[in-house]
Coordinates of C-alpha atoms (C1' of nucleotides) in Angstrom, one line a residue:
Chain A
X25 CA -6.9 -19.8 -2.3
X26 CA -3.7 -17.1 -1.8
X27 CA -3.1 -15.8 -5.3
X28 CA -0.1 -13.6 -6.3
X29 CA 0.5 -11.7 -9.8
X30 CA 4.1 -13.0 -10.4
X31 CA 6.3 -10.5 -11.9
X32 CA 8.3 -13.4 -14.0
X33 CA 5.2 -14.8 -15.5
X34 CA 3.1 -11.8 -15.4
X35 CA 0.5 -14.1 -14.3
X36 CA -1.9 -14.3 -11.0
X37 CA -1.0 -17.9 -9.9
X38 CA -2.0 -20.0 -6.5
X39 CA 0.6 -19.6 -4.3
X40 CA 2.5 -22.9 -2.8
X41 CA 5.3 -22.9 -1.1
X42 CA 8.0 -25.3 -1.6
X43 CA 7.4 -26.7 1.7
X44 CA 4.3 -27.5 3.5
X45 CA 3.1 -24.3 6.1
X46 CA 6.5 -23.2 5.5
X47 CA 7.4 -20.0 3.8
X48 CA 10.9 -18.1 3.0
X49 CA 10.5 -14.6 1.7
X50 CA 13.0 -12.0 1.0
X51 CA 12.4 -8.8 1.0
X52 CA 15.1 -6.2 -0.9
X53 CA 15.7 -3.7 2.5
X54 CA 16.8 0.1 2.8
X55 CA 20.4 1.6 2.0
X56 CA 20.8 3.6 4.5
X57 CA 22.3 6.7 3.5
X58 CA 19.8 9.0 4.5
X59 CA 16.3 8.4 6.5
X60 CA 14.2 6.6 4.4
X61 CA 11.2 8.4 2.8
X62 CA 7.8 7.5 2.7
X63 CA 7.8 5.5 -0.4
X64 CA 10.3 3.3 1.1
X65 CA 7.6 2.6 3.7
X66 CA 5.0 1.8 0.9
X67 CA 7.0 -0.9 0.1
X68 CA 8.2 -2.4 3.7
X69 CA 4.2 -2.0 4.8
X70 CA 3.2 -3.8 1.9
X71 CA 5.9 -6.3 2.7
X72 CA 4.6 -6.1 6.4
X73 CA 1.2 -7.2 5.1
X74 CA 2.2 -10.2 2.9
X75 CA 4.1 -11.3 6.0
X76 CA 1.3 -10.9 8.2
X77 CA -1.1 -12.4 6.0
X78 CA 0.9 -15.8 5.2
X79 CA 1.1 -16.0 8.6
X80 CA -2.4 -15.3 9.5
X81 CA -3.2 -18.5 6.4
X82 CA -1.2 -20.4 8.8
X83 CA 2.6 -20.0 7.3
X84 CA 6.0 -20.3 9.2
X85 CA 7.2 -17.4 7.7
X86 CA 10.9 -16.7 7.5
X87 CA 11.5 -13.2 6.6
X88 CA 14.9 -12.2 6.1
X89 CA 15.1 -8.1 4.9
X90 CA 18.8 -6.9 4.3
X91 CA 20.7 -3.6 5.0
X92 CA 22.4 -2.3 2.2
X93 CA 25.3 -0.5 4.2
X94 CA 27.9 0.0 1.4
X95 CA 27.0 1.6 -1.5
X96 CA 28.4 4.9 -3.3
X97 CA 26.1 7.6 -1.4
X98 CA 27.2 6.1 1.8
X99 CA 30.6 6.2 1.0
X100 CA 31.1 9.7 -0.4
X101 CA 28.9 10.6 2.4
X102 CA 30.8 9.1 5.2
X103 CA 33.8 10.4 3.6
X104 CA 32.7 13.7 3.6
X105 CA 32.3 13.2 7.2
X106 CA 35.5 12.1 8.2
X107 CA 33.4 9.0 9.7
X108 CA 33.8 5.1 9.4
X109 CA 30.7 3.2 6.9
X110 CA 29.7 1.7 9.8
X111 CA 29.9 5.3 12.0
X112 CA 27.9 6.9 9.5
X113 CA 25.0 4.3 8.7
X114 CA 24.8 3.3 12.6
X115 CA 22.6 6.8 13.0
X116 CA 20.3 5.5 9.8
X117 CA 20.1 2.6 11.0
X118 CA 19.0 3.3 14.8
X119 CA 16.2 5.5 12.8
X120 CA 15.0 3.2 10.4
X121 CA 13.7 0.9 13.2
X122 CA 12.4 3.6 15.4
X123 CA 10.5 4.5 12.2
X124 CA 9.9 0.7 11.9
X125 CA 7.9 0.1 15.2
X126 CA 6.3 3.2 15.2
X127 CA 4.8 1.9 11.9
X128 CA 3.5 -1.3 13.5
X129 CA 5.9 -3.3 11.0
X130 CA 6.6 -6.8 12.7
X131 CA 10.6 -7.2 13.0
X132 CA 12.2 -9.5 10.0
X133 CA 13.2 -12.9 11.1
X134 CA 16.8 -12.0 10.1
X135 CA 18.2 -8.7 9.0
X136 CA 21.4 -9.3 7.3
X137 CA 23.9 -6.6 6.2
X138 CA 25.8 -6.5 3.5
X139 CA 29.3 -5.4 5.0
X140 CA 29.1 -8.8 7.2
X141 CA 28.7 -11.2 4.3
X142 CA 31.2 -9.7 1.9
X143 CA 33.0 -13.6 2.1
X144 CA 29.9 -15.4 1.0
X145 CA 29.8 -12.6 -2.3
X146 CA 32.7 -13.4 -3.3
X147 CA 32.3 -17.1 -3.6
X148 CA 29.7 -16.2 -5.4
X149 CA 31.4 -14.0 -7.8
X150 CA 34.5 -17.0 -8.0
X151 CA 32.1 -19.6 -8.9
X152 CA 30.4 -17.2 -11.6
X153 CA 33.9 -17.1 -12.8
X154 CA 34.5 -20.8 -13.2
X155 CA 30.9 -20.5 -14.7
X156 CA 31.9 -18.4 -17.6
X157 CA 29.5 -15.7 -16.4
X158 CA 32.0 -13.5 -14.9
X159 CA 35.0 -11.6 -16.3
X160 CA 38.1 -9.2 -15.0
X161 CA 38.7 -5.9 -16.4
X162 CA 40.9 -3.4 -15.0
X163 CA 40.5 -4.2 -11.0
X164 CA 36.9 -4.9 -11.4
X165 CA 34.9 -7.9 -12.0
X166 CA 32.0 -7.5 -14.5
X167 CA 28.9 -9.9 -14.9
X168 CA 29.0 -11.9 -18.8
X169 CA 25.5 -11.3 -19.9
X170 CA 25.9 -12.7 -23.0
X171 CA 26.7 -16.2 -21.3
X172 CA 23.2 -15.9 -19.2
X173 CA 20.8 -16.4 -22.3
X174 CA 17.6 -15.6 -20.2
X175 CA 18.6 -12.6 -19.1
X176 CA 15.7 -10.4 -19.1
X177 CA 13.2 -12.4 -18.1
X178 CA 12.0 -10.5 -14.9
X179 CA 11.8 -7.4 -17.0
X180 CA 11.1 -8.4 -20.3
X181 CA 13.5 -5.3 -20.9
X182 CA 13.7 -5.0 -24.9
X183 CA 17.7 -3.5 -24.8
X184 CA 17.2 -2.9 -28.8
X185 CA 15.0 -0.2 -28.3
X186 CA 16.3 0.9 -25.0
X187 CA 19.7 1.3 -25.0
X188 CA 19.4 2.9 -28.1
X189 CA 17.6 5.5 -27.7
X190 CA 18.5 6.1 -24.4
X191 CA 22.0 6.0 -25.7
X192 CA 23.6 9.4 -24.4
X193 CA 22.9 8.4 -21.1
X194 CA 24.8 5.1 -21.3
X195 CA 28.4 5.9 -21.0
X196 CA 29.9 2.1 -22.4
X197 CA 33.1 4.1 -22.7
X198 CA 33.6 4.7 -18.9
X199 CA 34.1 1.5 -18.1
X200 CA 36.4 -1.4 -19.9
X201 CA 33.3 -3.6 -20.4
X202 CA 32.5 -6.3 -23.1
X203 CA 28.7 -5.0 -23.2
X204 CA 27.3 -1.9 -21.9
X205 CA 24.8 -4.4 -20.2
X206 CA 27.4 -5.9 -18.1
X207 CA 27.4 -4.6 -14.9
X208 CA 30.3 -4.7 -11.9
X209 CA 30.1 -7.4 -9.3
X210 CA 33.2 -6.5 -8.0
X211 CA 34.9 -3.0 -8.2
X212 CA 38.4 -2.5 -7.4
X213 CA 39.4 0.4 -5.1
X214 CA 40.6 3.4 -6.9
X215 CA 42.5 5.1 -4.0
X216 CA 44.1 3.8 -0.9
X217 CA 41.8 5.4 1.3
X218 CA 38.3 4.0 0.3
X219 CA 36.5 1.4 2.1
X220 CA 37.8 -1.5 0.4
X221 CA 38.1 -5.3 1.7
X222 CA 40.9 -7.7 0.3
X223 CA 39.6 -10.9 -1.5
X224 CA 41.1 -13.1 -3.6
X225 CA 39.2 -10.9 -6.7
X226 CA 41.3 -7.9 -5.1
X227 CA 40.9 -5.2 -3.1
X228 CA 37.6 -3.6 -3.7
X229 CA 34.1 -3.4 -2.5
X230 CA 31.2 -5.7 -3.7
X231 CA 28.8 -4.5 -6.8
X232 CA 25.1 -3.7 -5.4
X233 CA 23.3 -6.4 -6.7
X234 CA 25.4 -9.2 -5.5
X235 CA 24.5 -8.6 -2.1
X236 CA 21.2 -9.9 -2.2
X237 CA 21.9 -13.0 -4.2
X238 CA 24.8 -13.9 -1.5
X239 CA 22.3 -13.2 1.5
X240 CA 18.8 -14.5 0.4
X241 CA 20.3 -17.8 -0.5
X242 CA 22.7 -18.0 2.5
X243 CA 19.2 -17.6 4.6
X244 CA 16.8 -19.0 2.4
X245 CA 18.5 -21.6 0.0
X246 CA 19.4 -21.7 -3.2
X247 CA 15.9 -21.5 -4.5
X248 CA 13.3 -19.7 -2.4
X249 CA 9.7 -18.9 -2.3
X250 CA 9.2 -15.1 -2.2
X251 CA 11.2 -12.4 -3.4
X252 CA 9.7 -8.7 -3.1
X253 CA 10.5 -5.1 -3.6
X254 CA 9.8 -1.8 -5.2
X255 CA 9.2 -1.9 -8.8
X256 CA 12.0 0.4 -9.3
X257 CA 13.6 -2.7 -8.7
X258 CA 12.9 -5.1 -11.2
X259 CA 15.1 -3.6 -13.7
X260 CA 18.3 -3.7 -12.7
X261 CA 18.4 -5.1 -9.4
X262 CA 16.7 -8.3 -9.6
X263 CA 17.0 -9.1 -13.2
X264 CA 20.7 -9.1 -11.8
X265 CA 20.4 -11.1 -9.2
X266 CA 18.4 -13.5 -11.2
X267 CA 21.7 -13.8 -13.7
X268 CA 24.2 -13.9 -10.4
X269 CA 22.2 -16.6 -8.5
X270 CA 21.0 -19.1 -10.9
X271 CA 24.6 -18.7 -12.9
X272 CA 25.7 -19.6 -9.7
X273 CA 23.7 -23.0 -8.6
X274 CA 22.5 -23.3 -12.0
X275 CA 18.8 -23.7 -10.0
X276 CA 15.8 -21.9 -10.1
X277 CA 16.4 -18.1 -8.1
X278 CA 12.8 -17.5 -6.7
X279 CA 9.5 -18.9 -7.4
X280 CA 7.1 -16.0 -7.0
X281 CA 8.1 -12.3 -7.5
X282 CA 6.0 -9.5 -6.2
X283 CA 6.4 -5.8 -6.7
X284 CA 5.1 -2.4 -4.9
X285 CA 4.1 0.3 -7.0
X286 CA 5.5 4.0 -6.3
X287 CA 3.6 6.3 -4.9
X288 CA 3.2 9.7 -5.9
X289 CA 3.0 13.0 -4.1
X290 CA 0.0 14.9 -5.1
X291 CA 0.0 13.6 -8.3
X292 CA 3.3 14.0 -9.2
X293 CA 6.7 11.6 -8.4
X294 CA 8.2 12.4 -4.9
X295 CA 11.6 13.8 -5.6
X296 CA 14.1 16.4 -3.3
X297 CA 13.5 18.8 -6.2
X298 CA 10.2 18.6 -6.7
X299 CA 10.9 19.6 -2.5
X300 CA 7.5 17.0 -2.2
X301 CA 9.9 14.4 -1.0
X302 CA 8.8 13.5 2.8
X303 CA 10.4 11.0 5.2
X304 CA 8.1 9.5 7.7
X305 CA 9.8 11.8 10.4
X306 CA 8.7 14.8 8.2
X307 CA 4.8 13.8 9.0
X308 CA 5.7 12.8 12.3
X309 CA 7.1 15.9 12.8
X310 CA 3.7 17.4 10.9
X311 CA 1.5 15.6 13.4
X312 CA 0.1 13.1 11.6
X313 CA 0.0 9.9 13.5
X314 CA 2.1 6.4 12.4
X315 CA -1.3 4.1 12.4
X316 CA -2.6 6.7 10.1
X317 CA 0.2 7.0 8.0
X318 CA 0.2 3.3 8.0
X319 CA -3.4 2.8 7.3
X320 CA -3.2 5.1 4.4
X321 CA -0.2 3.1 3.2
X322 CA -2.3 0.2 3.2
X323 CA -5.2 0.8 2.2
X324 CA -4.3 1.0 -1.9
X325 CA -3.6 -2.8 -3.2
X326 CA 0.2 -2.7 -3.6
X327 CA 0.5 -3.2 -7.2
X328 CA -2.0 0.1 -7.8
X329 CA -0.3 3.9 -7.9
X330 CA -0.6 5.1 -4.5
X331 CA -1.4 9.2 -4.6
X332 CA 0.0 10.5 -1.6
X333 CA -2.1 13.8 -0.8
X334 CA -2.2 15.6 2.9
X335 CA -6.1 15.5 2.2
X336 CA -6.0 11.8 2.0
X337 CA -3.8 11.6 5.0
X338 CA -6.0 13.5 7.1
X339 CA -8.8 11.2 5.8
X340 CA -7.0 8.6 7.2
X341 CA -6.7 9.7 10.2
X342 CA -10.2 10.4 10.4
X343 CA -10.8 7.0 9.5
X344 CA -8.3 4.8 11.8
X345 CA -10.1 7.1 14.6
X346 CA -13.1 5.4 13.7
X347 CA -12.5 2.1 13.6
X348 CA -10.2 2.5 16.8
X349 CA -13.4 4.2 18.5
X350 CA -15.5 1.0 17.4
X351 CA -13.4 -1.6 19.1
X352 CA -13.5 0.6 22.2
X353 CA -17.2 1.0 22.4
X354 CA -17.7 -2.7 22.0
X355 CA -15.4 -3.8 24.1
X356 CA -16.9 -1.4 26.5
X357 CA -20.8 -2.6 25.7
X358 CA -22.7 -3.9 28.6
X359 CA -24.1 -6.7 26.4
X360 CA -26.8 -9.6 27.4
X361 CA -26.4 -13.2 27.5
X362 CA -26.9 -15.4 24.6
X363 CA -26.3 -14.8 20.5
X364 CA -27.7 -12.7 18.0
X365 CA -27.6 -14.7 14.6
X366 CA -28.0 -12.0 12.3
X367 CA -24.9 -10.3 13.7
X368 CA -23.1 -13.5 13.8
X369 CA -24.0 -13.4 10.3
X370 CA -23.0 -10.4 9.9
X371 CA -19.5 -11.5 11.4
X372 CA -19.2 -14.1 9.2
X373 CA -19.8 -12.8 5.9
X374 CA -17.0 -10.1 6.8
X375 CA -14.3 -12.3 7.4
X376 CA -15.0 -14.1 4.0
X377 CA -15.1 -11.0 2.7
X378 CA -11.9 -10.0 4.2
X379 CA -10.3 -13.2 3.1
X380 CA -11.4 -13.1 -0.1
X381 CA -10.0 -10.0 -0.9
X382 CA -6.5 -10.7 0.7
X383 CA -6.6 -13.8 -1.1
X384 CA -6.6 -12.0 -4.5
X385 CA -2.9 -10.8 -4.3
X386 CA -4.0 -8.9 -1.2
X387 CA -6.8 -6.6 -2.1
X388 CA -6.4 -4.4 0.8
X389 CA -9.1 -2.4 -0.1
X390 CA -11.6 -4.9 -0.6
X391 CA -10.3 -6.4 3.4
X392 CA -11.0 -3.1 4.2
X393 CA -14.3 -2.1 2.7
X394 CA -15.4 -5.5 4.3
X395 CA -14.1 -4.4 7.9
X396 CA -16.1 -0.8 7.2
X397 CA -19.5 -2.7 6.3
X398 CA -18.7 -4.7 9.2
X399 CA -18.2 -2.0 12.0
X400 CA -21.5 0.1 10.5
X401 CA -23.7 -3.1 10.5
X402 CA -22.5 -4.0 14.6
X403 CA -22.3 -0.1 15.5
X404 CA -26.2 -0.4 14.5
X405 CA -26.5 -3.2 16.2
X406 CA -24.9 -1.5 19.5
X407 CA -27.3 1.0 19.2
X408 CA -29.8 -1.1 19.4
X409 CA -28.7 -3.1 22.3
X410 CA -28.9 -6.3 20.2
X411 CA -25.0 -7.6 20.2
X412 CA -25.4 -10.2 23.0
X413 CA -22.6 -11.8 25.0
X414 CA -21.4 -14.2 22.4
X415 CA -21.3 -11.9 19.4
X416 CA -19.0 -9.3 21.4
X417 CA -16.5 -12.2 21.8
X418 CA -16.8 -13.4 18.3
X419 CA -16.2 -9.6 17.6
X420 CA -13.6 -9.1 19.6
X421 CA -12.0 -11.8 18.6
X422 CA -12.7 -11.3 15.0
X423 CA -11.4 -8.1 15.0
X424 CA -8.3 -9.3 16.8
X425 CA -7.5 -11.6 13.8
X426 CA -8.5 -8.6 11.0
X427 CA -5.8 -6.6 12.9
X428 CA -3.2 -9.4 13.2
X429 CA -2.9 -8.7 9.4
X430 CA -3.8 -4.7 9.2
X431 CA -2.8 -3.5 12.6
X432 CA -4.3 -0.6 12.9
X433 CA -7.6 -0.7 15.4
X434 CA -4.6 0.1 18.2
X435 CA -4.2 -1.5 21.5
X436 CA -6.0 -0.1 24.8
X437 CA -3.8 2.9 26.3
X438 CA -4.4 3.1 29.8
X439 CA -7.4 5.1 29.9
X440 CA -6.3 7.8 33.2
X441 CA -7.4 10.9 33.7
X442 CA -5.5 13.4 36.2
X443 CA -8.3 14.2 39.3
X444 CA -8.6 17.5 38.5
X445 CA -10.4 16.6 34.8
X446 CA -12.2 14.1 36.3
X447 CA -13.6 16.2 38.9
X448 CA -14.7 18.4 35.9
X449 CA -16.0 16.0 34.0
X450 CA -18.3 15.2 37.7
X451 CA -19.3 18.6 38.2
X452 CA -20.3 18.7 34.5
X453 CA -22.7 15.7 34.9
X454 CA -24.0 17.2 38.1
X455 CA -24.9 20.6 36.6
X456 CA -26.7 18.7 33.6
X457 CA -28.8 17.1 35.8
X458 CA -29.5 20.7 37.3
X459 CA -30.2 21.3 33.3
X460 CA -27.5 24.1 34.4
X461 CA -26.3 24.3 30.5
X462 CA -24.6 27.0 30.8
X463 CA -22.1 25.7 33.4
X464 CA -21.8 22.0 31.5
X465 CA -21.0 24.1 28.1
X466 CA -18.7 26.1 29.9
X467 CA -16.6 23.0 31.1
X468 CA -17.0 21.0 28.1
X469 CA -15.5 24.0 26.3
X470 CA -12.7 24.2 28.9
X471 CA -11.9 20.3 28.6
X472 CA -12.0 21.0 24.6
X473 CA -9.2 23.9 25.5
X474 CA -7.6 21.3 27.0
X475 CA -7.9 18.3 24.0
X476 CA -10.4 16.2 25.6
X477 CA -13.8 15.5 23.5
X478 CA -16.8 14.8 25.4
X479 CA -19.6 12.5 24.4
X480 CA -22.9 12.0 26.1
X481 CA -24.5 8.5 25.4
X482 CA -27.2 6.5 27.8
X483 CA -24.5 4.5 29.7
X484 CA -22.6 7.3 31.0
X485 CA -19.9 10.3 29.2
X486 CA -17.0 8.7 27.0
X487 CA -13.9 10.8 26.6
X488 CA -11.1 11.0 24.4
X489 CA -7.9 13.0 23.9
X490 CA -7.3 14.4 20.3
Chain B
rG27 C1' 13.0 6.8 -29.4
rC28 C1' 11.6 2.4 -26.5
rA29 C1' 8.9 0.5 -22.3
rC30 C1' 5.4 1.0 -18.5
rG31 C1' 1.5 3.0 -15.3
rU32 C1' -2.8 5.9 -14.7
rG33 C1' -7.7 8.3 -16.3
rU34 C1' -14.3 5.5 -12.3
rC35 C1' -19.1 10.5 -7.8
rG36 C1' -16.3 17.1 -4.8
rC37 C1' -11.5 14.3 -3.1
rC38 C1' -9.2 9.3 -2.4
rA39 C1' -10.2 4.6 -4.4
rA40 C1' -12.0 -1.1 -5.4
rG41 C1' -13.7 -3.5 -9.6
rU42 C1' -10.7 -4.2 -15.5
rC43 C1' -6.3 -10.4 -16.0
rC44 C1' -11.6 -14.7 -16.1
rG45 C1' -17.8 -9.4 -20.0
rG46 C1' -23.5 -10.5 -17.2
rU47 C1' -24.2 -10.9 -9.8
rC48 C1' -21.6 -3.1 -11.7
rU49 C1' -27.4 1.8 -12.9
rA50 C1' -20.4 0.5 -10.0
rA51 C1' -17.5 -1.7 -3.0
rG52 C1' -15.3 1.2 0.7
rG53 C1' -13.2 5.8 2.9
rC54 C1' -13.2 11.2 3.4
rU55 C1' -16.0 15.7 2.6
rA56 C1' -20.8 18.2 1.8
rC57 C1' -26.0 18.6 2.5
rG58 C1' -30.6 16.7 4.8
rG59 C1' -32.5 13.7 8.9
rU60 C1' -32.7 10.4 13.6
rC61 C1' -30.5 10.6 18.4
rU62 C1' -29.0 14.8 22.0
rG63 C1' -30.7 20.1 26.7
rC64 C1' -27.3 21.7 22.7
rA65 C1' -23.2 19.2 20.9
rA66 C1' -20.0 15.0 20.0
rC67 C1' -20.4 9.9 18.8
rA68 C1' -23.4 6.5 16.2
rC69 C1' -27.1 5.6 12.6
rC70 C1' -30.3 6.7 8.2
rG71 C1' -30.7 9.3 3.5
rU72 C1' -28.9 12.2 -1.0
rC73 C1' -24.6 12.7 -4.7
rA74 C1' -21.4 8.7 -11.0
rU75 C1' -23.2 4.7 -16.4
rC76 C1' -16.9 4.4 -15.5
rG77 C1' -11.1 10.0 -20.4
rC78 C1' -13.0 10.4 -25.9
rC79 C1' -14.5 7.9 -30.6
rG80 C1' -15.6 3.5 -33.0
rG81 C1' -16.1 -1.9 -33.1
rU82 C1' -17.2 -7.1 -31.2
rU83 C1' -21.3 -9.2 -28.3
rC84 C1' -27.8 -11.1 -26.5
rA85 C1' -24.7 -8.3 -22.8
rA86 C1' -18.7 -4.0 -21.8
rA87 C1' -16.1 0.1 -16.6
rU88 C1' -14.4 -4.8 -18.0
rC89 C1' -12.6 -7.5 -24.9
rC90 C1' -10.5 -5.2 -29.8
rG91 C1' -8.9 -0.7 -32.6
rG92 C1' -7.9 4.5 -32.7
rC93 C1' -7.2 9.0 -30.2
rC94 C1' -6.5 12.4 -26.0
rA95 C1' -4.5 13.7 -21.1
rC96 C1' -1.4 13.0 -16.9
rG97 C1' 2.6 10.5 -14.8
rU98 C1' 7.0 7.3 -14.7
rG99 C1' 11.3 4.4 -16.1
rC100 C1' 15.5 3.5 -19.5
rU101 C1' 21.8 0.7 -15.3
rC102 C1' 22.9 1.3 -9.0
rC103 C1' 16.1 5.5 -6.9
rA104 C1' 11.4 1.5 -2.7

RNA sequence: GCACGUGUCGCCAAGUCCGGUCUAAGGCUACGGUCUGCAACACCGUCAUCGCCGGUUCAAAUCCGGCCACGUGCUCCA
């Protein structure tokens, strides 16, 4: 049974979808004003693993993931530049997927962005209007929170406490606005040359939060299953779209809510001062490989602090090594007929193991640990010549299905050698059985110049690149 | 000020919502060993009573109270 803690009841509940096998999710996408850092990918990789995982219980899962392409970074930036919104976010953009399929993350069903659905906002903003929920001042539009009487109900914000004693950083008097809580949903252009669109609330550009409510439910419906994101988000963002949408259609938003926890960067928040603040280019660029960077992404539950430390990168990449190294070698056993029970056993308790921990709001550690118990229990078993025929395609298989959901255990690279390390790697084998040591040192140590690691077993020498 | 998160072996980290199966999963590292011509790989073994104090209970990492430490948020940052 798939359970989810729901951030609007603060509750683990079964999850069921509004439809039978089907199930629309939403998941609050980048703005791309800069490259997105690694604690952007936190979030879509945790994103990428409830996807996979509904789908792996058997969901039709519709993901839709928007681009926020207008916002006030990207203007002032694109500004500064002398560029159009669109010629300035097009570079972000082309990065953000090339960062995307280097991390393994499967492609959202539909990718909406917000400068192509600035029509469907603003019906939403004029029927907030007729609602009572929406008010003009100056050029802008604000959101009535007053007239939305469970407003705060993601968050459970307390404003008394709050507001007030945040109060020097809330500036009520910039803006002609009823309650300092109200926030704009439309905002009229200050100076000719801004990037402004002409509606029927003005010219202006839309508020931040009213994207999301205009594209989730022009993709998903009115109501919806799924609705994820940072945590960062659940106060403003999607208390606000909670208020825009359902004093909209008057209906029910989203059913379940789910939140990613930050990460931190050696123990402290990731920030450009802090100069701890990484983009996954910046540990491309260190060397660090993307299933690696992924694995380690993954292998905290989502809702749990993720401390981002170099050491525990390099540990994962010690780790995905592994398990990539396992699925090679048994693929690669020579194996006898017939069926080994205890390592069907073996096989079996894992996946439930697996399961079980996804199950419980996706426990990626526990899905993990049982893939690690797993791998020791059948490299054992490979030693000792005892996975037979069936087991290795049970495994194989098995393993196929674990990585549908983690993908990380890589795919088969074409395993080529130029002639001249082979030939190497010949005369090698040829001097050992002259017990010539010196000479088979001598070119294992060349090859190691090189990058390639030698290993010895029974059936033969296994290489691999570093 | 208000709100929240975290504190479990050298490091990372699960378990805490629903107390017992937790002298506590898993990963990395270290050390010892098996294997090996030597290595590498793999395997085996060794390494914690869960921030502190008190309480509840037959039973607490898990519940309650207090305290300490670190971190974060408080209107456009995932």
């Amino acid at each position: 049974m798939l359970r989810f803690q729901n951030t609007l009841t603060n509750q683990v509940e079964e999850f069921r979808p509004m439809r039978e096998g089907e199930v629309g999710m939403y998941i609050c996408g980048p703005t791309v004003w800069s490259h997105a850092q690694i604690g952007n990918f936190r979030s879509f990789v945790f994103g990428d693993i409830l996807r996979r995982y509904l789908e792996f219980k058997g969901y039709n899962v519709t993901h839709v993931m928007n681009i926020t392409d207008v916002e006030d970074r990207i203007i002032a930036f694109s500004v500064e530049k002398g560029l159009t919104i669109d010629e300035y976010t097009a570079e972000y953009i082309a990065a953000l997927w090339e960062d995307w399929d280097a991390l393994g993350l499967k492609r959202p069903t539909i990718v909406p962005r917000a400068t192509q659905h600035i029509a469907e906002m603003v019906s939403i903003i004029e029927k907030l209007e007729a609602h009572g929920h929406a008010y003009r001042s100056d050029d802008s539009v604000y959101y009535r929170i007053n007239s939305f009487p469970e407003y705060g109900k993601l968050s459970k914000i307390n404003f008394a406490g709050n507001i007030a004693g945040a109060s020097e950083r809330v500036d009520t008097d910039r803006y002609d606005k009823e309650d300092a809580r109200d926030f704009a949903l439309w905002k009229g252009a200050e100076t000719p040359d801004e990037p402004a669109w002409d509606s029927s609330l003005g010219r202006g550009r839309p508020g931040w939060h009213i994207e999301c409510s205009a594209m989730s439910t022009k993709y998903l419906g009115e109501t919806f299953d799924i609705h994820a994101g940072g945590i960062d988000l659940v106060f403003p963002h999607h208390e606000n779209e909670i208020a825009q949408s359902e004093g909209a259609t008057g209906k029910q938003f989203v059913r379940y809510w789910l939140h990613a926890e930050h990460l931190k960067v050696e123990g402290e928040t990731m920030s450009k001062s802090r100069g701890n603040y990484y983009t996954f280019r910046d540990l491309r660029g260190l060397g660090y490989s993307p299933t690696a960077i992924r694995y380690y992404l993954l292998s905290v539950p989502y809702r749990k602090q993720l401390n981002f430390t170099f050491e525990g990168l390099r540990a994962a990449e010690t780790t995905v090594e592994r398990l990539q190294d396992f699925r090679k070698r048994l693929k690669e056993a020579r194996v006898e007929p017939g069926k080994n029970e205890e390592v069907h056993q073996a096989m079996t308790r894992a996946l439930m193991e697996f399961e079980a921990g996804l199950d419980d709001d996706l426990n990626t550690s526990v899905a993990l640990a049982a893939l690690h118990n797993l791998m020791r229990e059948v490299n054992t078993a490979l030693r000792d010549y005892t996975v037979l025929e069936d087991n290795k395609r049970e495994l194989l298989e098995l393993l196929d299905r674990f990585d549908s959901v983690l993908n990380v255990l890589g795919h088969d690279e074409a395993a080529m050698l130029d002639a001249e390390v082979q030939a190497l790697i010949d005369e090698r084998q040829e001097a050992r059985r002259r017990r010539d040591f010196a000479r088979a040192d001598e070119i294992r140590d060349q090859l190691s110049a090189q990058g390639i690691t030698l290993e010895d077993t029974k059936d033969g020498v296994r290489w691999k690149r570093r």
